[in-house]
mmCIF file with all atom_site columns, C-alpha atoms in Angstrom:
data_model
loop_
_atom_site.group_PDB
_atom_site.id
_atom_site.type_symbol
_atom_site.label_atom_id
_atom_site.label_alt_id
_atom_site.label_comp_id
_atom_site.label_asym_id
_atom_site.label_entity_id
_atom_site.label_seq_id
_atom_site.pdbx_PDB_ins_code
_atom_site.Cartn_x
_atom_site.Cartn_y
_atom_site.Cartn_z
_atom_site.occupancy
_atom_site.B_iso_or_equiv
_atom_site.pdbx_formal_charge
_atom_site.auth_seq_id
_atom_site.auth_comp_id
_atom_site.auth_asym_id
_atom_site.auth_atom_id
_atom_site.pdbx_PDB_model_num
ATOM 1   C CA . UNK A 1 1   ? -0.190  0.360  0.018   1.00 40.00 ? 1   UNK A CA 1
ATOM 2   C CA . UNK A 1 2   ? 1.210   3.526  -1.123  1.00 44.00 ? 2   UNK A CA 1
ATOM 3   C CA . UNK A 1 3   ? 2.095   5.682  1.801   1.00 46.00 ? 3   UNK A CA 1
ATOM 4   C CA . UNK A 1 4   ? 1.001   9.637  1.592   1.00 55.00 ? 4   UNK A CA 1
ATOM 5   C CA . UNK A 1 5   ? 4.908   11.217 1.622   1.00 45.00 ? 5   UNK A CA 1
ATOM 6   C CA . UNK A 1 6   ? 3.382   13.748 4.437   1.00 77.00 ? 6   UNK A CA 1
ATOM 7   C CA . UNK A 1 7   ? 1.800   10.938 6.193   1.00 80.00 ? 7   UNK A CA 1
ATOM 8   C CA . UNK A 1 8   ? 4.372   9.571  9.156   1.00 83.00 ? 8   UNK A CA 1
ATOM 9   C CA . UNK A 1 9   ? 4.916   6.128  10.007  1.00 82.00 ? 9   UNK A CA 1
ATOM 10  C CA . UNK A 1 10  ? 2.672   6.999  13.276  1.00 80.00 ? 10  UNK A CA 1
ATOM 11  C CA . UNK A 1 11  ? -0.141  8.010  11.361  1.00 83.00 ? 11  UNK A CA 1
ATOM 12  C CA . UNK A 1 12  ? -0.213  5.182  9.513   1.00 84.00 ? 12  UNK A CA 1
ATOM 13  C CA . UNK A 1 13  ? -0.481  3.181  12.595  1.00 81.00 ? 13  UNK A CA 1
ATOM 14  C CA . UNK A 1 14  ? -3.116  4.699  13.687  1.00 80.00 ? 14  UNK A CA 1
ATOM 15  C CA . UNK A 1 15  ? -5.515  4.591  10.603  1.00 87.00 ? 15  UNK A CA 1
ATOM 16  C CA . UNK A 1 16  ? -4.726  0.897  10.500  1.00 86.00 ? 16  UNK A CA 1
ATOM 17  C CA . UNK A 1 17  ? -5.728  0.806  14.246  1.00 84.00 ? 17  UNK A CA 1
ATOM 18  C CA . UNK A 1 18  ? -9.314  1.236  12.935  1.00 87.00 ? 18  UNK A CA 1
ATOM 19  C CA . UNK A 1 19  ? -11.340 -1.607 12.329  1.00 89.00 ? 19  UNK A CA 1
ATOM 20  C CA . UNK A 1 20  ? -13.805 -0.269 9.526   1.00 94.00 ? 20  UNK A CA 1
ATOM 21  C CA . UNK A 1 21  ? -10.459 0.841  7.986   1.00 94.00 ? 21  UNK A CA 1
ATOM 22  C CA . UNK A 1 22  ? -8.564  -2.537 8.402   1.00 91.00 ? 22  UNK A CA 1
ATOM 23  C CA . UNK A 1 23  ? -11.846 -4.649 7.116   1.00 93.00 ? 23  UNK A CA 1
ATOM 24  C CA . UNK A 1 24  ? -11.293 -2.494 3.171   1.00 95.00 ? 24  UNK A CA 1
ATOM 25  C CA . UNK A 1 25  ? -10.106 -4.528 0.146   1.00 96.00 ? 25  UNK A CA 1
ATOM 26  C CA . UNK A 1 26  ? -6.480  -3.447 0.021   1.00 95.00 ? 26  UNK A CA 1
ATOM 27  C CA . UNK A 1 27  ? -7.107  -1.850 -3.537  1.00 95.00 ? 27  UNK A CA 1
ATOM 28  C CA . UNK A 1 28  ? -10.020 0.003  -1.823  1.00 96.00 ? 28  UNK A CA 1
ATOM 29  C CA . UNK A 1 29  ? -7.750  1.484  0.950   1.00 95.00 ? 29  UNK A CA 1
ATOM 30  C CA . UNK A 1 30  ? -4.690  2.499  -1.526  1.00 94.00 ? 30  UNK A CA 1
ATOM 31  C CA . UNK A 1 31  ? -7.819  4.016  -3.815  1.00 94.00 ? 31  UNK A CA 1
ATOM 32  C CA . UNK A 1 32  ? -8.658  6.195  -0.650  1.00 95.00 ? 32  UNK A CA 1
ATOM 33  C CA . UNK A 1 33  ? -5.485  7.045  0.672   1.00 94.00 ? 33  UNK A CA 1
ATOM 34  C CA . UNK A 1 34  ? -4.364  7.733  -2.854  1.00 93.00 ? 34  UNK A CA 1
ATOM 35  C CA . UNK A 1 35  ? -6.516  11.087 -2.365  1.00 93.00 ? 35  UNK A CA 1
ATOM 36  C CA . UNK A 1 36  ? -5.983  11.719 0.706   1.00 95.00 ? 36  UNK A CA 1
ATOM 37  C CA . UNK A 1 37  ? -5.344  15.428 2.676   1.00 94.00 ? 37  UNK A CA 1
ATOM 38  C CA . UNK A 1 38  ? -4.121  16.244 5.564   1.00 95.00 ? 38  UNK A CA 1
ATOM 39  C CA . UNK A 1 39  ? -5.800  19.172 8.016   1.00 95.00 ? 39  UNK A CA 1
ATOM 40  C CA . UNK A 1 40  ? -4.632  20.239 11.207  1.00 96.00 ? 40  UNK A CA 1
ATOM 41  C CA . UNK A 1 41  ? -6.936  21.761 13.418  1.00 97.00 ? 41  UNK A CA 1
ATOM 42  C CA . UNK A 1 42  ? -6.310  24.402 16.607  1.00 97.00 ? 42  UNK A CA 1
ATOM 43  C CA . UNK A 1 43  ? -8.101  23.343 19.200  1.00 95.00 ? 43  UNK A CA 1
ATOM 44  C CA . UNK A 1 44  ? -11.592 25.142 19.144  1.00 95.00 ? 44  UNK A CA 1
ATOM 45  C CA . UNK A 1 45  ? -11.710 25.518 15.052  1.00 97.00 ? 45  UNK A CA 1
ATOM 46  C CA . UNK A 1 46  ? -14.411 24.631 13.569  1.00 97.00 ? 46  UNK A CA 1
ATOM 47  C CA . UNK A 1 47  ? -14.362 21.993 10.595  1.00 97.00 ? 47  UNK A CA 1
ATOM 48  C CA . UNK A 1 48  ? -18.198 22.173 9.467   1.00 97.00 ? 48  UNK A CA 1
ATOM 49  C CA . UNK A 1 49  ? -20.984 23.686 10.942  1.00 95.00 ? 49  UNK A CA 1
ATOM 50  C CA . UNK A 1 50  ? -24.513 21.868 10.793  1.00 93.00 ? 50  UNK A CA 1
ATOM 51  C CA . UNK A 1 51  ? -26.281 22.257 7.557   1.00 95.00 ? 51  UNK A CA 1
ATOM 52  C CA . UNK A 1 52  ? -22.829 23.192 5.776   1.00 96.00 ? 52  UNK A CA 1
ATOM 53  C CA . UNK A 1 53  ? -22.663 20.838 2.721   1.00 96.00 ? 53  UNK A CA 1
ATOM 54  C CA . UNK A 1 54  ? -21.516 17.935 2.227   1.00 96.00 ? 54  UNK A CA 1
ATOM 55  C CA . UNK A 1 55  ? -16.794 18.436 2.291   1.00 96.00 ? 55  UNK A CA 1
ATOM 56  C CA . UNK A 1 56  ? -15.471 14.932 2.457   1.00 97.00 ? 56  UNK A CA 1
ATOM 57  C CA . UNK A 1 57  ? -14.962 12.094 4.656   1.00 97.00 ? 57  UNK A CA 1
ATOM 58  C CA . UNK A 1 58  ? -12.688 12.460 7.696   1.00 97.00 ? 58  UNK A CA 1
ATOM 59  C CA . UNK A 1 59  ? -10.539 10.383 10.102  1.00 96.00 ? 59  UNK A CA 1
ATOM 60  C CA . UNK A 1 60  ? -9.739  11.428 13.667  1.00 95.00 ? 60  UNK A CA 1
ATOM 61  C CA . UNK A 1 61  ? -5.314  10.831 13.357  1.00 93.00 ? 61  UNK A CA 1
ATOM 62  C CA . UNK A 1 62  ? -4.425  12.643 16.446  1.00 91.00 ? 62  UNK A CA 1
ATOM 63  C CA . UNK A 1 63  ? -6.149  14.940 18.970  1.00 91.00 ? 63  UNK A CA 1
ATOM 64  C CA . UNK A 1 64  ? -10.087 15.132 19.644  1.00 91.00 ? 64  UNK A CA 1
ATOM 65  C CA . UNK A 1 65  ? -13.093 16.489 17.529  1.00 93.00 ? 65  UNK A CA 1
ATOM 66  C CA . UNK A 1 66  ? -16.395 17.686 19.644  1.00 91.00 ? 66  UNK A CA 1
ATOM 67  C CA . UNK A 1 67  ? -19.860 16.376 17.098  1.00 93.00 ? 67  UNK A CA 1
ATOM 68  C CA . UNK A 1 68  ? -22.389 18.591 18.733  1.00 90.00 ? 68  UNK A CA 1
ATOM 69  C CA . UNK A 1 69  ? -25.385 21.479 17.973  1.00 85.00 ? 69  UNK A CA 1
ATOM 70  C CA . UNK A 1 70  ? -26.187 24.383 19.899  1.00 79.00 ? 70  UNK A CA 1
ATOM 71  C CA . UNK A 1 71  ? -30.218 25.815 21.046  1.00 77.00 ? 71  UNK A CA 1
ATOM 72  C CA . UNK A 1 72  ? -30.711 29.607 20.923  1.00 75.00 ? 72  UNK A CA 1
ATOM 73  C CA . UNK A 1 73  ? -29.676 30.132 24.104  1.00 74.00 ? 73  UNK A CA 1
ATOM 74  C CA . UNK A 1 74  ? -26.336 28.663 23.327  1.00 72.00 ? 74  UNK A CA 1
ATOM 75  C CA . UNK A 1 75  ? -26.397 24.759 25.497  1.00 77.00 ? 75  UNK A CA 1
ATOM 76  C CA . UNK A 1 76  ? -24.563 22.293 23.410  1.00 77.00 ? 76  UNK A CA 1
ATOM 77  C CA . UNK A 1 77  ? -25.606 18.992 23.383  1.00 80.00 ? 77  UNK A CA 1
ATOM 78  C CA . UNK A 1 78  ? -22.797 16.586 22.565  1.00 86.00 ? 78  UNK A CA 1
ATOM 79  C CA . UNK A 1 79  ? -23.498 13.246 21.120  1.00 86.00 ? 79  UNK A CA 1
ATOM 80  C CA . UNK A 1 80  ? -19.542 11.971 20.725  1.00 86.00 ? 80  UNK A CA 1
ATOM 81  C CA . UNK A 1 81  ? -15.995 13.039 21.042  1.00 88.00 ? 81  UNK A CA 1
ATOM 82  C CA . UNK A 1 82  ? -14.020 11.624 18.091  1.00 89.00 ? 82  UNK A CA 1
ATOM 83  C CA . UNK A 1 83  ? -10.966 10.310 19.516  1.00 88.00 ? 83  UNK A CA 1
ATOM 84  C CA . UNK A 1 84  ? -8.009  8.869  16.952  1.00 89.00 ? 84  UNK A CA 1
ATOM 85  C CA . UNK A 1 85  ? -8.800  6.353  14.145  1.00 89.00 ? 85  UNK A CA 1
ATOM 86  C CA . UNK A 1 86  ? -11.867 7.208  14.049  1.00 92.00 ? 86  UNK A CA 1
ATOM 87  C CA . UNK A 1 87  ? -13.728 8.114  10.041  1.00 95.00 ? 87  UNK A CA 1
ATOM 88  C CA . UNK A 1 88  ? -17.122 10.295 10.138  1.00 95.00 ? 88  UNK A CA 1
ATOM 89  C CA . UNK A 1 89  ? -18.979 12.951 7.502   1.00 95.00 ? 89  UNK A CA 1
ATOM 90  C CA . UNK A 1 90  ? -19.885 10.192 5.910   1.00 95.00 ? 90  UNK A CA 1
ATOM 91  C CA . UNK A 1 91  ? -23.622 10.176 6.696   1.00 94.00 ? 91  UNK A CA 1
ATOM 92  C CA . UNK A 1 92  ? -23.811 13.167 4.302   1.00 94.00 ? 92  UNK A CA 1
ATOM 93  C CA . UNK A 1 93  ? -22.323 11.562 1.617   1.00 95.00 ? 93  UNK A CA 1
ATOM 94  C CA . UNK A 1 94  ? -24.925 8.596  1.364   1.00 94.00 ? 94  UNK A CA 1
ATOM 95  C CA . UNK A 1 95  ? -27.840 11.041 1.744   1.00 93.00 ? 95  UNK A CA 1
ATOM 96  C CA . UNK A 1 96  ? -26.635 14.235 -0.363  1.00 92.00 ? 96  UNK A CA 1
ATOM 97  C CA . UNK A 1 97  ? -28.323 16.665 2.476   1.00 94.00 ? 97  UNK A CA 1
ATOM 98  C CA . UNK A 1 98  ? -26.256 18.678 4.752   1.00 95.00 ? 98  UNK A CA 1
ATOM 99  C CA . UNK A 1 99  ? -24.343 18.212 7.903   1.00 95.00 ? 99  UNK A CA 1
ATOM 100 C CA . UNK A 1 100 ? -26.718 17.025 11.012  1.00 92.00 ? 100 UNK A CA 1
ATOM 101 C CA . UNK A 1 101 ? -24.362 18.607 13.789  1.00 93.00 ? 101 UNK A CA 1
ATOM 102 C CA . UNK A 1 102 ? -21.468 20.729 14.346  1.00 95.00 ? 102 UNK A CA 1
ATOM 103 C CA . UNK A 1 103 ? -17.515 18.958 14.802  1.00 96.00 ? 103 UNK A CA 1
ATOM 104 C CA . UNK A 1 104 ? -15.154 20.789 16.805  1.00 96.00 ? 104 UNK A CA 1
ATOM 105 C CA . UNK A 1 105 ? -11.614 20.605 17.487  1.00 96.00 ? 105 UNK A CA 1
ATOM 106 C CA . UNK A 1 106 ? -11.638 20.309 21.112  1.00 91.00 ? 106 UNK A CA 1
ATOM 107 C CA . UNK A 1 107 ? -7.835  20.202 20.906  1.00 91.00 ? 107 UNK A CA 1
ATOM 108 C CA . UNK A 1 108 ? -5.006  20.353 18.383  1.00 95.00 ? 108 UNK A CA 1
ATOM 109 C CA . UNK A 1 109 ? -6.191  18.188 16.010  1.00 95.00 ? 109 UNK A CA 1
ATOM 110 C CA . UNK A 1 110 ? -4.995  16.511 12.378  1.00 95.00 ? 110 UNK A CA 1
ATOM 111 C CA . UNK A 1 111 ? -7.375  14.818 10.137  1.00 96.00 ? 111 UNK A CA 1
ATOM 112 C CA . UNK A 1 112 ? -6.523  12.491 7.236   1.00 96.00 ? 112 UNK A CA 1
ATOM 113 C CA . UNK A 1 113 ? -9.007  14.379 4.378   1.00 97.00 ? 113 UNK A CA 1
ATOM 114 C CA . UNK A 1 114 ? -10.823 12.603 1.464   1.00 97.00 ? 114 UNK A CA 1
ATOM 115 C CA . UNK A 1 115 ? -12.442 14.925 -0.841  1.00 96.00 ? 115 UNK A CA 1
ATOM 116 C CA . UNK A 1 116 ? -15.368 14.839 -2.350  1.00 96.00 ? 116 UNK A CA 1
ATOM 117 C CA . UNK A 1 117 ? -14.565 15.058 -6.307  1.00 96.00 ? 117 UNK A CA 1
ATOM 118 C CA . UNK A 1 118 ? -12.255 12.084 -5.601  1.00 96.00 ? 118 UNK A CA 1
ATOM 119 C CA . UNK A 1 119 ? -15.490 10.023 -3.304  1.00 96.00 ? 119 UNK A CA 1
ATOM 120 C CA . UNK A 1 120 ? -17.989 10.847 -6.244  1.00 96.00 ? 120 UNK A CA 1
ATOM 121 C CA . UNK A 1 121 ? -14.572 8.888  -8.829  1.00 96.00 ? 121 UNK A CA 1
ATOM 122 C CA . UNK A 1 122 ? -14.096 6.103  -6.315  1.00 96.00 ? 122 UNK A CA 1
ATOM 123 C CA . UNK A 1 123 ? -17.627 4.851  -5.971  1.00 96.00 ? 123 UNK A CA 1
ATOM 124 C CA . UNK A 1 124 ? -18.285 5.692  -9.807  1.00 96.00 ? 124 UNK A CA 1
ATOM 125 C CA . UNK A 1 125 ? -15.878 3.339  -10.902 1.00 96.00 ? 125 UNK A CA 1
ATOM 126 C CA . UNK A 1 126 ? -17.148 1.473  -7.917  1.00 95.00 ? 126 UNK A CA 1
ATOM 127 C CA . UNK A 1 127 ? -20.054 0.875  -6.582  1.00 96.00 ? 127 UNK A CA 1
ATOM 128 C CA . UNK A 1 128 ? -19.191 -1.321 -4.537  1.00 95.00 ? 128 UNK A CA 1
ATOM 129 C CA . UNK A 1 129 ? -17.955 1.615  -1.909  1.00 97.00 ? 129 UNK A CA 1
ATOM 130 C CA . UNK A 1 130 ? -21.387 2.672  -1.213  1.00 97.00 ? 130 UNK A CA 1
ATOM 131 C CA . UNK A 1 131 ? -21.828 -0.566 0.810   1.00 96.00 ? 131 UNK A CA 1
ATOM 132 C CA . UNK A 1 132 ? -18.552 -0.062 2.251   1.00 96.00 ? 132 UNK A CA 1
ATOM 133 C CA . UNK A 1 133 ? -19.644 3.583  3.190   1.00 96.00 ? 133 UNK A CA 1
ATOM 134 C CA . UNK A 1 134 ? -23.433 2.118  4.105   1.00 95.00 ? 134 UNK A CA 1
ATOM 135 C CA . UNK A 1 135 ? -20.705 -0.085 6.954   1.00 94.00 ? 135 UNK A CA 1
ATOM 136 C CA . UNK A 1 136 ? -19.090 2.670  8.656   1.00 93.00 ? 136 UNK A CA 1
ATOM 137 C CA . UNK A 1 137 ? -22.673 4.633  8.992   1.00 93.00 ? 137 UNK A CA 1
ATOM 138 C CA . UNK A 1 138 ? -24.857 1.632  10.139  1.00 92.00 ? 138 UNK A CA 1
ATOM 139 C CA . UNK A 1 139 ? -22.100 1.601  12.789  1.00 87.00 ? 139 UNK A CA 1
ATOM 140 C CA . UNK A 1 140 ? -23.872 4.987  14.140  1.00 86.00 ? 140 UNK A CA 1
ATOM 141 C CA . UNK A 1 141 ? -27.133 4.113  14.095  1.00 90.00 ? 141 UNK A CA 1
ATOM 142 C CA . UNK A 1 142 ? -26.415 1.228  15.862  1.00 89.00 ? 142 UNK A CA 1
ATOM 143 C CA . UNK A 1 143 ? -24.565 3.076  18.612  1.00 84.00 ? 143 UNK A CA 1
ATOM 144 C CA . UNK A 1 144 ? -27.913 5.645  18.295  1.00 86.00 ? 144 UNK A CA 1
ATOM 145 C CA . UNK A 1 145 ? -29.950 2.854  19.140  1.00 90.00 ? 145 UNK A CA 1
ATOM 146 C CA . UNK A 1 146 ? -28.094 1.073  21.894  1.00 85.00 ? 146 UNK A CA 1
ATOM 147 C CA . UNK A 1 147 ? -28.018 4.673  23.681  1.00 84.00 ? 147 UNK A CA 1
ATOM 148 C CA . UNK A 1 148 ? -31.778 5.471  22.709  1.00 86.00 ? 148 UNK A CA 1
ATOM 149 C CA . UNK A 1 149 ? -32.461 1.785  24.399  1.00 87.00 ? 149 UNK A CA 1
ATOM 150 C CA . UNK A 1 150 ? -29.787 2.037  27.539  1.00 85.00 ? 150 UNK A CA 1
ATOM 151 C CA . UNK A 1 151 ? -31.536 6.566  28.244  1.00 83.00 ? 151 UNK A CA 1
ATOM 152 C CA . UNK A 1 152 ? -34.847 4.688  28.505  1.00 86.00 ? 152 UNK A CA 1
ATOM 153 C CA . UNK A 1 153 ? -33.803 1.239  30.943  1.00 89.00 ? 153 UNK A CA 1
ATOM 154 C CA . UNK A 1 154 ? -31.096 1.874  32.526  1.00 92.00 ? 154 UNK A CA 1
ATOM 155 C CA . UNK A 1 155 ? -29.988 4.339  35.595  1.00 93.00 ? 155 UNK A CA 1
ATOM 156 C CA . UNK A 1 156 ? -26.970 7.163  35.596  1.00 94.00 ? 156 UNK A CA 1
ATOM 157 C CA . UNK A 1 157 ? -24.939 4.687  37.094  1.00 95.00 ? 157 UNK A CA 1
ATOM 158 C CA . UNK A 1 158 ? -24.794 1.787  34.777  1.00 94.00 ? 158 UNK A CA 1
ATOM 159 C CA . UNK A 1 159 ? -24.983 4.345  31.392  1.00 94.00 ? 159 UNK A CA 1
ATOM 160 C CA . UNK A 1 160 ? -22.017 6.834  32.160  1.00 95.00 ? 160 UNK A CA 1
ATOM 161 C CA . UNK A 1 161 ? -19.802 3.118  32.912  1.00 95.00 ? 161 UNK A CA 1
ATOM 162 C CA . UNK A 1 162 ? -21.011 1.786  29.681  1.00 93.00 ? 162 UNK A CA 1
ATOM 163 C CA . UNK A 1 163 ? -19.721 4.810  27.848  1.00 92.00 ? 163 UNK A CA 1
ATOM 164 C CA . UNK A 1 164 ? -16.389 4.852  29.376  1.00 93.00 ? 164 UNK A CA 1
ATOM 165 C CA . UNK A 1 165 ? -16.324 1.176  27.941  1.00 92.00 ? 165 UNK A CA 1
ATOM 166 C CA . UNK A 1 166 ? -17.485 2.483  24.956  1.00 87.00 ? 166 UNK A CA 1
ATOM 167 C CA . UNK A 1 167 ? -15.259 5.506  24.218  1.00 87.00 ? 167 UNK A CA 1
ATOM 168 C CA . UNK A 1 168 ? -12.272 3.511  25.584  1.00 87.00 ? 168 UNK A CA 1
ATOM 169 C CA . UNK A 1 169 ? -12.981 0.774  22.874  1.00 85.00 ? 169 UNK A CA 1
ATOM 170 C CA . UNK A 1 170 ? -13.135 4.082  20.044  1.00 80.00 ? 170 UNK A CA 1
ATOM 171 C CA . UNK A 1 171 ? -17.472 3.484  19.637  1.00 78.00 ? 171 UNK A CA 1
ATOM 172 C CA . UNK A 1 172 ? -16.171 -0.775 18.106  1.00 72.00 ? 172 UNK A CA 1
ATOM 173 C CA . UNK A 1 173 ? -13.478 1.403  16.190  1.00 73.00 ? 173 UNK A CA 1
ATOM 174 C CA . UNK A 1 174 ? -10.633 0.166  17.772  1.00 71.00 ? 174 UNK A CA 1
ATOM 175 C CA . UNK A 1 175 ? -9.583  -3.552 16.948  1.00 53.00 ? 175 UNK A CA 1
ATOM 176 C CA . UNK A 1 176 ? -7.231  -4.656 18.839  1.00 60.00 ? 176 UNK A CA 1
ATOM 177 C CA . UNK A 1 177 ? -5.706  -2.273 21.434  1.00 63.00 ? 177 UNK A CA 1
ATOM 178 C CA . UNK A 1 178 ? -8.318  0.051  23.511  1.00 68.00 ? 178 UNK A CA 1
ATOM 179 C CA . UNK A 1 179 ? -7.349  3.874  24.714  1.00 73.00 ? 179 UNK A CA 1
ATOM 180 C CA . UNK A 1 180 ? -6.716  4.035  28.834  1.00 85.00 ? 180 UNK A CA 1
ATOM 181 C CA . UNK A 1 181 ? -6.422  7.645  28.577  1.00 84.00 ? 181 UNK A CA 1
ATOM 182 C CA . UNK A 1 182 ? -9.868  9.610  27.158  1.00 85.00 ? 182 UNK A CA 1
ATOM 183 C CA . UNK A 1 183 ? -9.540  13.036 26.562  1.00 80.00 ? 183 UNK A CA 1
ATOM 184 C CA . UNK A 1 184 ? -13.000 13.854 28.758  1.00 83.00 ? 184 UNK A CA 1
ATOM 185 C CA . UNK A 1 185 ? -13.526 16.451 31.308  1.00 86.00 ? 185 UNK A CA 1
ATOM 186 C CA . UNK A 1 186 ? -16.668 15.761 33.537  1.00 90.00 ? 186 UNK A CA 1
ATOM 187 C CA . UNK A 1 187 ? -19.293 18.216 31.954  1.00 89.00 ? 187 UNK A CA 1
ATOM 188 C CA . UNK A 1 188 ? -18.595 16.971 28.379  1.00 87.00 ? 188 UNK A CA 1
ATOM 189 C CA . UNK A 1 189 ? -19.201 13.465 29.798  1.00 91.00 ? 189 UNK A CA 1
ATOM 190 C CA . UNK A 1 190 ? -22.056 14.787 31.311  1.00 92.00 ? 190 UNK A CA 1
ATOM 191 C CA . UNK A 1 191 ? -23.812 16.413 28.979  1.00 87.00 ? 191 UNK A CA 1
ATOM 192 C CA . UNK A 1 192 ? -23.469 13.437 26.645  1.00 87.00 ? 192 UNK A CA 1
ATOM 193 C CA . UNK A 1 193 ? -25.162 11.488 29.165  1.00 90.00 ? 193 UNK A CA 1
ATOM 194 C CA . UNK A 1 194 ? -27.931 14.220 29.822  1.00 87.00 ? 194 UNK A CA 1
ATOM 195 C CA . UNK A 1 195 ? -27.146 13.925 33.546  1.00 91.00 ? 195 UNK A CA 1
ATOM 196 C CA . UNK A 1 196 ? -25.616 16.202 36.083  1.00 93.00 ? 196 UNK A CA 1
ATOM 197 C CA . UNK A 1 197 ? -22.576 17.136 36.642  1.00 92.00 ? 197 UNK A CA 1
ATOM 198 C CA . UNK A 1 198 ? -23.047 16.460 40.148  1.00 95.00 ? 198 UNK A CA 1
ATOM 199 C CA . UNK A 1 199 ? -24.390 13.262 39.124  1.00 96.00 ? 199 UNK A CA 1
ATOM 200 C CA . UNK A 1 200 ? -21.400 12.568 37.172  1.00 95.00 ? 200 UNK A CA 1
ATOM 201 C CA . UNK A 1 201 ? -18.791 13.309 39.861  1.00 95.00 ? 201 UNK A CA 1
ATOM 202 C CA . UNK A 1 202 ? -20.713 11.524 41.666  1.00 96.00 ? 202 UNK A CA 1
ATOM 203 C CA . UNK A 1 203 ? -19.969 8.736  39.728  1.00 96.00 ? 203 UNK A CA 1
ATOM 204 C CA . UNK A 1 204 ? -16.574 9.250  38.412  1.00 96.00 ? 204 UNK A CA 1
ATOM 205 C CA . UNK A 1 205 ? -15.666 9.328  42.474  1.00 96.00 ? 205 UNK A CA 1
ATOM 206 C CA . UNK A 1 206 ? -17.019 5.401  42.863  1.00 96.00 ? 206 UNK A CA 1
ATOM 207 C CA . UNK A 1 207 ? -15.501 4.079  40.145  1.00 96.00 ? 207 UNK A CA 1
ATOM 208 C CA . UNK A 1 208 ? -12.225 5.530  40.965  1.00 95.00 ? 208 UNK A CA 1
ATOM 209 C CA . UNK A 1 209 ? -12.353 4.556  44.944  1.00 95.00 ? 209 UNK A CA 1
ATOM 210 C CA . UNK A 1 210 ? -13.048 1.275  43.310  1.00 95.00 ? 210 UNK A CA 1
ATOM 211 C CA . UNK A 1 211 ? -9.357  1.746  41.472  1.00 95.00 ? 211 UNK A CA 1
ATOM 212 C CA . UNK A 1 212 ? -10.956 1.373  38.080  1.00 95.00 ? 212 UNK A CA 1
ATOM 213 C CA . UNK A 1 213 ? -10.165 4.866  36.873  1.00 94.00 ? 213 UNK A CA 1
ATOM 214 C CA . UNK A 1 214 ? -8.469  7.638  37.765  1.00 94.00 ? 214 UNK A CA 1
ATOM 215 C CA . UNK A 1 215 ? -9.835  10.593 37.140  1.00 93.00 ? 215 UNK A CA 1
ATOM 216 C CA . UNK A 1 216 ? -7.646  14.131 36.480  1.00 88.00 ? 216 UNK A CA 1
ATOM 217 C CA . UNK A 1 217 ? -8.518  17.631 35.276  1.00 79.00 ? 217 UNK A CA 1
ATOM 218 C CA . UNK A 1 218 ? -9.737  17.422 32.112  1.00 83.00 ? 218 UNK A CA 1
ATOM 219 C CA . UNK A 1 219 ? -8.807  13.509 31.327  1.00 87.00 ? 219 UNK A CA 1
ATOM 220 C CA . UNK A 1 220 ? -10.212 10.402 32.755  1.00 92.00 ? 220 UNK A CA 1
ATOM 221 C CA . UNK A 1 221 ? -7.783  7.046  33.382  1.00 92.00 ? 221 UNK A CA 1
ATOM 222 C CA . UNK A 1 222 ? -8.506  3.847  32.281  1.00 93.00 ? 222 UNK A CA 1
ATOM 223 C CA . UNK A 1 223 ? -7.494  1.676  35.380  1.00 93.00 ? 223 UNK A CA 1
ATOM 224 C CA . UNK A 1 224 ? -8.410  -1.649 34.696  1.00 94.00 ? 224 UNK A CA 1
ATOM 225 C CA . UNK A 1 225 ? -11.334 -1.689 31.717  1.00 92.00 ? 225 UNK A CA 1
ATOM 226 C CA . UNK A 1 226 ? -12.028 -5.529 32.508  1.00 92.00 ? 226 UNK A CA 1
ATOM 227 C CA . UNK A 1 227 ? -13.095 -4.605 35.643  1.00 94.00 ? 227 UNK A CA 1
ATOM 228 C CA . UNK A 1 228 ? -16.060 -1.787 34.483  1.00 94.00 ? 228 UNK A CA 1
ATOM 229 C CA . UNK A 1 229 ? -17.454 -4.122 32.229  1.00 92.00 ? 229 UNK A CA 1
ATOM 230 C CA . UNK A 1 230 ? -17.790 -7.018 34.585  1.00 94.00 ? 230 UNK A CA 1
ATOM 231 C CA . UNK A 1 231 ? -19.122 -4.183 36.823  1.00 93.00 ? 231 UNK A CA 1
ATOM 232 C CA . UNK A 1 232 ? -21.346 -3.663 34.330  1.00 90.00 ? 232 UNK A CA 1
ATOM 233 C CA . UNK A 1 233 ? -22.617 -6.684 34.063  1.00 89.00 ? 233 UNK A CA 1
ATOM 234 C CA . UNK A 1 234 ? -23.835 -6.302 37.798  1.00 85.00 ? 234 UNK A CA 1
ATOM 235 C CA . UNK A 1 235 ? -25.415 -3.302 37.805  1.00 80.00 ? 235 UNK A CA 1
#
């Protein structure tokens, strides 16, 4: 597989950690990389806004992006924090409609970007690639349904534990290794789960007392992922 001249070996390794990209046929991987470019975002810089026209497919190589929206009063609804090896932006490609949410860099970030023209040409040359795009989208649909189910049936404690597990495993994208340190401030975790900051803090303290996690400024370290999973099954 050809490596882009300006893409480091570490970034290529990050890319190969993702389950979706790893599952693609070698020729499709190469086609994506041959047309890809790199984008750098400063902290709090917006990549796109809700209702923007489709501008391509992205993968986070370094840093993190928030996918969110705001009401008229400026209150944020946080859907997800996208970290390395996760691809996003395919929804507007599939349905041809504007962007569904804002995407903003949580910190200095580096992205792999596949421009629209290159995607359209690839899909025209190989219609089977539509299936791969649909598979990427269905990962998010499954996550959305699971979140709706959890919100309706599970207490806040179990929902928070499950979300930590999900983020540690890259929303299902990390095929070989889990993420140990989550760049996730408590207020963002609370926003994701639609629970109060106080409740979030209380649950995190309980998990910390059980030596399952370590809470630090703007991040949560997973000390025992297996223990978190066992706890989730007991709740």
